[in-house]
Amino acid sequence: DDLRAIEADAELRQVRLSSEHVERFREALALFEGTHYFGNFSNAKIDSSAQQNYRHIREATCGDPFLDEHGREWLAVTICADSFLMHQIRKMLATAAEVSQGLLPLEFIKASMTKHLEVVTHKLPPQGLIFSRPYFMANDRGDLVNDAIDSEEVQGRMQKLWQ
């Protein structure tokens, strides 16, 4: 109830993304695609020369903003990779959001994926972030997990969570 009062007082349901902000956000996300050093996007204290700081992002995109039945605007983001570092997605999205708002230059993302440069990246707060579904590699084990997630029972439980 406290969050609803804060949301109402701040008139957050009237806040909308401009097409320019969404386009800059998409440009920022696209820079993450490929194999890069992501040590600056983790809270884990890993030696910068360690190979485990490198991740391959196959896709980093977002859809168009949409409104839910309560008048809140959402932006669906898709990030596909084999694995992630701790807090990597939250830090990537916060950095892309800062770029889209003009708080950071687009070049900051390129610089932050350089292992020779240590930079501070922020995390998006978990409120409002919804992890909707993992997808697993196409093999016997991955297919088994994907089938279980796609089952009517699990999908029914997920729908209840979304309501």
PDB file of C-alpha atoms in Angstrom:
ATOM      1  CA  ASP A   1       0.000   0.000   0.000  1.00  0.00           C
ATOM      2  CA  ASP A   2       2.892   2.385   0.764  1.00  0.00           C
ATOM      3  CA  LEU A   3       4.294   1.885  -2.734  1.00  0.00           C
ATOM      4  CA  ARG A   4       0.912   2.631  -4.289  1.00  0.00           C
ATOM      5  CA  ALA A   5       0.699   5.875  -2.309  1.00  0.00           C
ATOM      6  CA  ILE A   6       4.197   6.889  -3.414  1.00  0.00           C
ATOM      7  CA  GLU A   7       3.341   5.998  -7.002  1.00  0.00           C
ATOM      8  CA  ALA A   8       0.169   8.109  -6.839  1.00  0.00           C
ATOM      9  CA  ASP A   9       1.879  11.084  -5.166  1.00  0.00           C
ATOM     10  CA  ALA A  10       4.650  11.127  -7.759  1.00  0.00           C
ATOM     11  CA  GLU A  11       2.132  10.663 -10.584  1.00  0.00           C
ATOM     12  CA  LEU A  12       4.288   7.843 -11.957  1.00  0.00           C
ATOM     13  CA  ARG A  13       1.458   6.450 -14.058  1.00  0.00           C
ATOM     14  CA  GLN A  14       1.597   9.595 -16.189  1.00  0.00           C
ATOM     15  CA  VAL A  15       5.320   9.175 -16.968  1.00  0.00           C
ATOM     16  CA  ARG A  16       5.916   8.037 -20.566  1.00  0.00           C
ATOM     17  CA  LEU A  17       9.036   7.228 -22.549  1.00  0.00           C
ATOM     18  CA  SER A  18       9.697   9.406 -25.562  1.00  0.00           C
ATOM     19  CA  SER A  19      10.511   7.735 -28.871  1.00  0.00           C
ATOM     20  CA  GLU A  20      13.976   9.361 -28.670  1.00  0.00           C
ATOM     21  CA  HIS A  21      14.658   7.769 -25.269  1.00  0.00           C
ATOM     22  CA  VAL A  22      13.555   4.356 -26.517  1.00  0.00           C
ATOM     23  CA  GLU A  23      15.725   4.653 -29.637  1.00  0.00           C
ATOM     24  CA  ARG A  24      18.807   5.637 -27.583  1.00  0.00           C
ATOM     25  CA  PHE A  25      18.056   2.757 -25.207  1.00  0.00           C
ATOM     26  CA  ARG A  26      18.005   0.369 -28.188  1.00  0.00           C
ATOM     27  CA  GLU A  27      21.304   1.781 -29.474  1.00  0.00           C
ATOM     28  CA  ALA A  28      22.843   1.315 -26.041  1.00  0.00           C
ATOM     29  CA  LEU A  29      21.576  -2.267 -25.749  1.00  0.00           C
ATOM     30  CA  ALA A  30      22.975  -3.151 -29.183  1.00  0.00           C
ATOM     31  CA  LEU A  31      26.484  -2.250 -28.010  1.00  0.00           C
ATOM     32  CA  PHE A  32      26.366  -5.102 -25.495  1.00  0.00           C
ATOM     33  CA  GLU A  33      25.938  -7.714 -28.239  1.00  0.00           C
ATOM     34  CA  GLY A  34      28.956  -9.874 -29.015  1.00  0.00           C
ATOM     35  CA  THR A  35      31.776 -11.151 -26.828  1.00  0.00           C
ATOM     36  CA  HIS A  36      32.996  -8.528 -24.385  1.00  0.00           C
ATOM     37  CA  TYR A  37      34.600  -8.023 -21.009  1.00  0.00           C
ATOM     38  CA  PHE A  38      31.763  -7.590 -18.465  1.00  0.00           C
ATOM     39  CA  GLY A  39      33.814  -7.346 -15.258  1.00  0.00           C
ATOM     40  CA  ASN A  40      32.585  -3.773 -14.768  1.00  0.00           C
ATOM     41  CA  PHE A  41      29.001  -5.081 -14.823  1.00  0.00           C
ATOM     42  CA  SER A  42      29.333  -7.413 -11.852  1.00  0.00           C
ATOM     43  CA  ASN A  43      29.627  -7.037  -8.094  1.00  0.00           C
ATOM     44  CA  ALA A  44      31.831 -10.114  -7.965  1.00  0.00           C
ATOM     45  CA  LYS A  45      35.464  -9.369  -7.214  1.00  0.00           C
ATOM     46  CA  ILE A  46      37.081 -11.184 -10.122  1.00  0.00           C
ATOM     47  CA  ASP A  47      40.601 -10.560 -11.374  1.00  0.00           C
ATOM     48  CA  SER A  48      40.261  -8.369 -14.479  1.00  0.00           C
ATOM     49  CA  SER A  49      42.502 -10.721 -16.437  1.00  0.00           C
ATOM     50  CA  ALA A  50      40.291 -13.748 -15.665  1.00  0.00           C
ATOM     51  CA  GLN A  51      38.529 -15.279 -18.645  1.00  0.00           C
ATOM     52  CA  GLN A  52      35.319 -15.634 -16.609  1.00  0.00           C
ATOM     53  CA  ASN A  53      34.734 -11.879 -16.985  1.00  0.00           C
ATOM     54  CA  TYR A  54      33.981 -12.399 -20.673  1.00  0.00           C
ATOM     55  CA  ARG A  55      30.477 -13.195 -21.804  1.00  0.00           C
ATOM     56  CA  HIS A  56      28.871 -13.534 -25.211  1.00  0.00           C
ATOM     57  CA  ILE A  57      25.569 -11.672 -25.596  1.00  0.00           C
ATOM     58  CA  ARG A  58      23.672 -13.027 -28.604  1.00  0.00           C
ATOM     59  CA  GLU A  59      20.807 -10.549 -28.375  1.00  0.00           C
ATOM     60  CA  ALA A  60      20.059  -7.385 -26.399  1.00  0.00           C
ATOM     61  CA  THR A  61      16.861  -5.735 -27.634  1.00  0.00           C
ATOM     62  CA  CYS A  62      13.673  -4.130 -26.413  1.00  0.00           C
ATOM     63  CA  GLY A  63      10.149  -3.907 -27.744  1.00  0.00           C
ATOM     64  CA  ASP A  64       7.871  -0.910 -27.860  1.00  0.00           C
ATOM     65  CA  PRO A  65       6.535   0.582 -24.612  1.00  0.00           C
ATOM     66  CA  PHE A  66       3.079  -0.646 -23.592  1.00  0.00           C
ATOM     67  CA  LEU A  67       0.554   0.154 -20.881  1.00  0.00           C
ATOM     68  CA  ASP A  68      -0.838  -2.378 -18.442  1.00  0.00           C
ATOM     69  CA  GLU A  69      -4.433  -2.340 -17.199  1.00  0.00           C
ATOM     70  CA  HIS A  70      -3.402   0.006 -14.354  1.00  0.00           C
ATOM     71  CA  GLY A  71      -1.962   2.665 -16.675  1.00  0.00           C
ATOM     72  CA  ARG A  72       1.682   1.832 -15.939  1.00  0.00           C
ATOM     73  CA  GLU A  73       4.107   1.872 -18.852  1.00  0.00           C
ATOM     74  CA  TRP A  74       6.405  -1.120 -19.357  1.00  0.00           C
ATOM     75  CA  LEU A  75       9.263  -1.891 -21.710  1.00  0.00           C
ATOM     76  CA  ALA A  76      10.038  -5.539 -22.439  1.00  0.00           C
ATOM     77  CA  VAL A  77      13.747  -6.259 -22.793  1.00  0.00           C
ATOM     78  CA  THR A  78      15.248  -9.459 -24.188  1.00  0.00           C
ATOM     79  CA  ILE A  79      18.808 -10.457 -23.347  1.00  0.00           C
ATOM     80  CA  CYS A  80      20.114 -13.787 -24.618  1.00  0.00           C
ATOM     81  CA  ALA A  81      23.447 -15.230 -23.515  1.00  0.00           C
ATOM     82  CA  ASP A  82      24.927 -18.516 -22.373  1.00  0.00           C
ATOM     83  CA  SER A  83      25.564 -17.188 -18.869  1.00  0.00           C
ATOM     84  CA  PHE A  84      25.679 -14.005 -16.826  1.00  0.00           C
ATOM     85  CA  LEU A  85      27.752 -12.539 -14.008  1.00  0.00           C
ATOM     86  CA  MET A  86      26.115 -11.548 -10.726  1.00  0.00           C
ATOM     87  CA  HIS A  87      23.960  -8.417 -11.278  1.00  0.00           C
ATOM     88  CA  GLN A  88      25.166  -8.159 -14.895  1.00  0.00           C
ATOM     89  CA  ILE A  89      21.703  -7.634 -16.386  1.00  0.00           C
ATOM     90  CA  ARG A  90      20.653  -5.060 -13.786  1.00  0.00           C
ATOM     91  CA  LYS A  91      23.882  -3.120 -14.371  1.00  0.00           C
ATOM     92  CA  MET A  92      23.615  -3.352 -18.154  1.00  0.00           C
ATOM     93  CA  LEU A  93      20.045  -2.059 -18.098  1.00  0.00           C
ATOM     94  CA  ALA A  94      20.883   0.753 -15.667  1.00  0.00           C
ATOM     95  CA  THR A  95      23.769   1.863 -17.891  1.00  0.00           C
ATOM     96  CA  ALA A  96      21.604   1.712 -21.032  1.00  0.00           C
ATOM     97  CA  ALA A  97      18.911   3.738 -19.222  1.00  0.00           C
ATOM     98  CA  GLU A  98      21.472   6.357 -18.170  1.00  0.00           C
ATOM     99  CA  VAL A  99      22.651   6.607 -21.783  1.00  0.00           C
ATOM    100  CA  SER A 100      19.069   6.925 -23.050  1.00  0.00           C
ATOM    101  CA  GLN A 101      18.427   9.776 -20.590  1.00  0.00           C
ATOM    102  CA  GLY A 102      21.591  11.590 -21.683  1.00  0.00           C
ATOM    103  CA  LEU A 103      23.314  11.097 -18.321  1.00  0.00           C
ATOM    104  CA  LEU A 104      26.133   9.095 -19.937  1.00  0.00           C
ATOM    105  CA  PRO A 105      27.523   9.178 -23.476  1.00  0.00           C
ATOM    106  CA  LEU A 106      27.053   6.108 -25.668  1.00  0.00           C
ATOM    107  CA  GLU A 107      30.848   5.693 -25.673  1.00  0.00           C
ATOM    108  CA  PHE A 108      30.712   4.938 -21.930  1.00  0.00           C
ATOM    109  CA  ILE A 109      29.382   1.475 -22.723  1.00  0.00           C
ATOM    110  CA  LYS A 110      32.256   0.703 -25.081  1.00  0.00           C
ATOM    111  CA  ALA A 111      34.761   1.982 -22.527  1.00  0.00           C
ATOM    112  CA  SER A 112      33.163  -0.011 -19.697  1.00  0.00           C
ATOM    113  CA  MET A 113      33.663  -3.251 -21.642  1.00  0.00           C
ATOM    114  CA  THR A 114      37.422  -2.688 -21.760  1.00  0.00           C
ATOM    115  CA  LYS A 115      39.318  -4.751 -19.189  1.00  0.00           C
ATOM    116  CA  HIS A 116      41.991  -2.070 -18.841  1.00  0.00           C
ATOM    117  CA  LEU A 117      39.526   0.446 -17.448  1.00  0.00           C
ATOM    118  CA  GLU A 118      37.720   0.102 -14.135  1.00  0.00           C
ATOM    119  CA  VAL A 119      34.429   2.002 -14.062  1.00  0.00           C
ATOM    120  CA  VAL A 120      31.499   2.174 -11.676  1.00  0.00           C
ATOM    121  CA  THR A 121      28.188   0.982 -13.056  1.00  0.00           C
ATOM    122  CA  HIS A 122      24.891   1.267 -11.214  1.00  0.00           C
ATOM    123  CA  LYS A 123      22.259  -1.419 -10.685  1.00  0.00           C
ATOM    124  CA  LEU A 124      18.603  -0.961 -11.459  1.00  0.00           C
ATOM    125  CA  PRO A 125      16.548  -1.632  -8.351  1.00  0.00           C
ATOM    126  CA  PRO A 126      14.745  -4.964  -8.470  1.00  0.00           C
ATOM    127  CA  GLN A 127      11.306  -3.334  -8.167  1.00  0.00           C
ATOM    128  CA  GLY A 128       9.697  -3.297 -11.590  1.00  0.00           C
ATOM    129  CA  LEU A 129      12.102  -5.830 -13.080  1.00  0.00           C
ATOM    130  CA  ILE A 130      10.380  -9.069 -13.935  1.00  0.00           C
ATOM    131  CA  PHE A 131      12.313 -12.133 -15.061  1.00  0.00           C
ATOM    132  CA  SER A 132       9.658 -13.733 -17.199  1.00  0.00           C
ATOM    133  CA  ARG A 133      11.317 -16.849 -18.581  1.00  0.00           C
ATOM    134  CA  PRO A 134      14.646 -18.606 -19.020  1.00  0.00           C
ATOM    135  CA  TYR A 135      15.384 -20.520 -22.211  1.00  0.00           C
ATOM    136  CA  PHE A 136      17.829 -23.377 -22.252  1.00  0.00           C
ATOM    137  CA  MET A 137      20.086 -24.707 -24.986  1.00  0.00           C
ATOM    138  CA  ALA A 138      18.621 -27.178 -27.455  1.00  0.00           C
ATOM    139  CA  ASN A 139      19.869 -30.509 -26.153  1.00  0.00           C
ATOM    140  CA  ASP A 140      18.234 -33.365 -24.261  1.00  0.00           C
ATOM    141  CA  ARG A 141      18.580 -31.708 -20.864  1.00  0.00           C
ATOM    142  CA  GLY A 142      17.644 -28.218 -22.118  1.00  0.00           C
ATOM    143  CA  ASP A 143      14.637 -29.560 -24.017  1.00  0.00           C
ATOM    144  CA  LEU A 144      13.461 -31.355 -20.873  1.00  0.00           C
ATOM    145  CA  VAL A 145      13.659 -28.151 -18.803  1.00  0.00           C
ATOM    146  CA  ASN A 146      12.003 -26.047 -21.523  1.00  0.00           C
ATOM    147  CA  ASP A 147       9.169 -28.592 -21.810  1.00  0.00           C
ATOM    148  CA  ALA A 148       8.642 -28.480 -18.034  1.00  0.00           C
ATOM    149  CA  ILE A 149       8.508 -24.672 -18.048  1.00  0.00           C
ATOM    150  CA  ASP A 150       6.071 -24.712 -20.970  1.00  0.00           C
ATOM    151  CA  SER A 151       3.775 -27.226 -19.239  1.00  0.00           C
ATOM    152  CA  GLU A 152       0.218 -26.138 -18.455  1.00  0.00           C
ATOM    153  CA  GLU A 153       0.849 -26.533 -14.729  1.00  0.00           C
ATOM    154  CA  VAL A 154       3.859 -24.202 -14.641  1.00  0.00           C
ATOM    155  CA  GLN A 155       2.284 -21.730 -17.071  1.00  0.00           C
ATOM    156  CA  GLY A 156      -0.840 -21.614 -14.887  1.00  0.00           C
ATOM    157  CA  ARG A 157       1.239 -20.835 -11.798  1.00  0.00           C
ATOM    158  CA  MET A 158       3.136 -18.144 -13.697  1.00  0.00           C
ATOM    159  CA  GLN A 159      -0.116 -16.522 -14.862  1.00  0.00           C
ATOM    160  CA  LYS A 160      -1.275 -16.312 -11.234  1.00  0.00           C
ATOM    161  CA  LEU A 161       1.947 -14.494 -10.350  1.00  0.00           C
ATOM    162  CA  TRP A 162       1.396 -11.940 -13.110  1.00  0.00           C
ATOM    163  CA  GLN A 163      -2.078 -11.024 -11.856  1.00  0.00           C
TER     164      GLN A 163
END
